[in-house]
Tab-separated table of C-alpha atoms in Angstrom:
chain	number	residue	atom	x	y	z
A	3	MET	CA	0.000	0.000	0.000
A	4	THR	CA	1.446	3.347	-1.012
A	5	ALA	CA	0.979	6.743	0.644
A	6	GLU	CA	-1.443	7.556	-2.185
A	7	ASP	CA	-3.436	4.423	-1.361
A	8	VAL	CA	-3.664	5.513	2.277
A	9	ARG	CA	-4.822	8.986	1.213
A	10	ALA	CA	-7.454	7.422	-1.049
A	11	LEU	CA	-8.672	5.224	1.808
A	12	LEU	CA	-8.813	8.243	4.128
A	13	ARG	CA	-10.739	10.201	1.474
A	14	GLN	CA	-13.206	7.321	1.123
A	15	ARG	CA	-13.763	7.124	4.881
A	16	VAL	CA	-14.117	10.914	5.202
A	17	ASP	CA	-16.648	10.931	2.349
A	18	THR	CA	-18.591	8.096	3.988
A	19	GLU	CA	-18.636	9.987	7.295
A	20	GLY	CA	-19.823	13.131	5.520
A	21	SER	CA	-16.943	15.509	6.244
A	22	ALA	CA	-13.395	15.724	7.536
A	23	LEU	CA	-14.792	17.389	10.654
A	24	ALA	CA	-17.143	14.489	11.383
A	25	TRP	CA	-14.466	11.870	10.720
A	26	SER	CA	-11.863	13.638	12.811
A	27	ARG	CA	-14.262	14.069	15.745
A	28	ARG	CA	-15.241	10.403	15.628
A	29	HIS	CA	-11.597	9.328	15.731
A	30	GLY	CA	-10.148	12.019	18.000
A	31	VAL	CA	-7.855	13.470	15.356
A	32	SER	CA	-7.356	17.151	14.527
A	33	THR	CA	-9.427	18.212	11.526
A	34	ALA	CA	-6.544	20.350	10.274
A	35	TYR	CA	-4.282	17.296	10.396
A	36	VAL	CA	-6.788	15.186	8.469
A	37	LEU	CA	-7.091	17.892	5.806
A	38	ASP	CA	-3.287	18.190	5.587
A	39	ALA	CA	-2.991	14.413	5.189
A	40	LEU	CA	-5.638	14.413	2.460
A	41	ALA	CA	-3.836	17.203	0.608
A	42	GLY	CA	-0.472	15.441	0.895
A	43	ARG	CA	1.066	18.225	2.975
A	44	ARG	CA	1.667	15.772	5.839
A	45	GLY	CA	1.848	12.032	6.051
A	46	PRO	CA	-0.823	10.156	7.965
A	47	GLY	CA	0.382	9.699	11.533
A	48	PRO	CA	-0.300	6.942	14.041
A	49	ALA	CA	-3.780	8.178	15.032
A	50	ILE	CA	-4.992	8.343	11.439
A	51	LEU	CA	-3.421	4.995	10.578
A	52	GLU	CA	-4.975	3.396	13.665
A	53	ALA	CA	-8.405	4.754	12.741
A	54	LEU	CA	-8.001	3.357	9.226
A	55	GLY	CA	-6.785	-0.022	10.482
A	56	VAL	CA	-3.459	0.427	8.693
A	57	GLU	CA	0.084	0.147	10.004
A	58	LYS	CA	3.270	1.597	8.593
A	59	ALA	CA	5.788	-1.043	7.571
A	60	ASP	CA	9.541	-0.587	7.722
A	61	ALA	CA	11.247	0.787	4.642
A	62	VAL	CA	12.699	-1.742	2.233
A	63	TYR	CA	16.082	-1.201	0.631
A	64	ARG	CA	17.420	-2.846	-2.498
A	65	PHE	CA	20.361	-2.443	-4.850
A	66	LYS	CA	19.916	-0.493	-8.053
A	67	GLU	CA	20.683	-2.529	-11.125
A	68	ALA	CA	23.573	-0.313	-12.224
A	69	ALA	CA	25.046	0.215	-8.745
A	70	HIS	CA	28.365	-1.430	-7.942
A	71	GLY	CA	30.563	-1.248	-4.853
């Protein structure tokens, strides 16, 4: 799941709830933070992820094909 996927899920849940204000009140999250997350100005933090039933996984690293050394 990408950050865009999480934003899309948040948008879906906010739309279902009726507004960012309603969703944020239900889940105890700042409305401004929810709107920032939806706009991509901030990443979804632990409270938003918890409310969505999503967890952040550790970053994965891999070698580039052309990289040597």
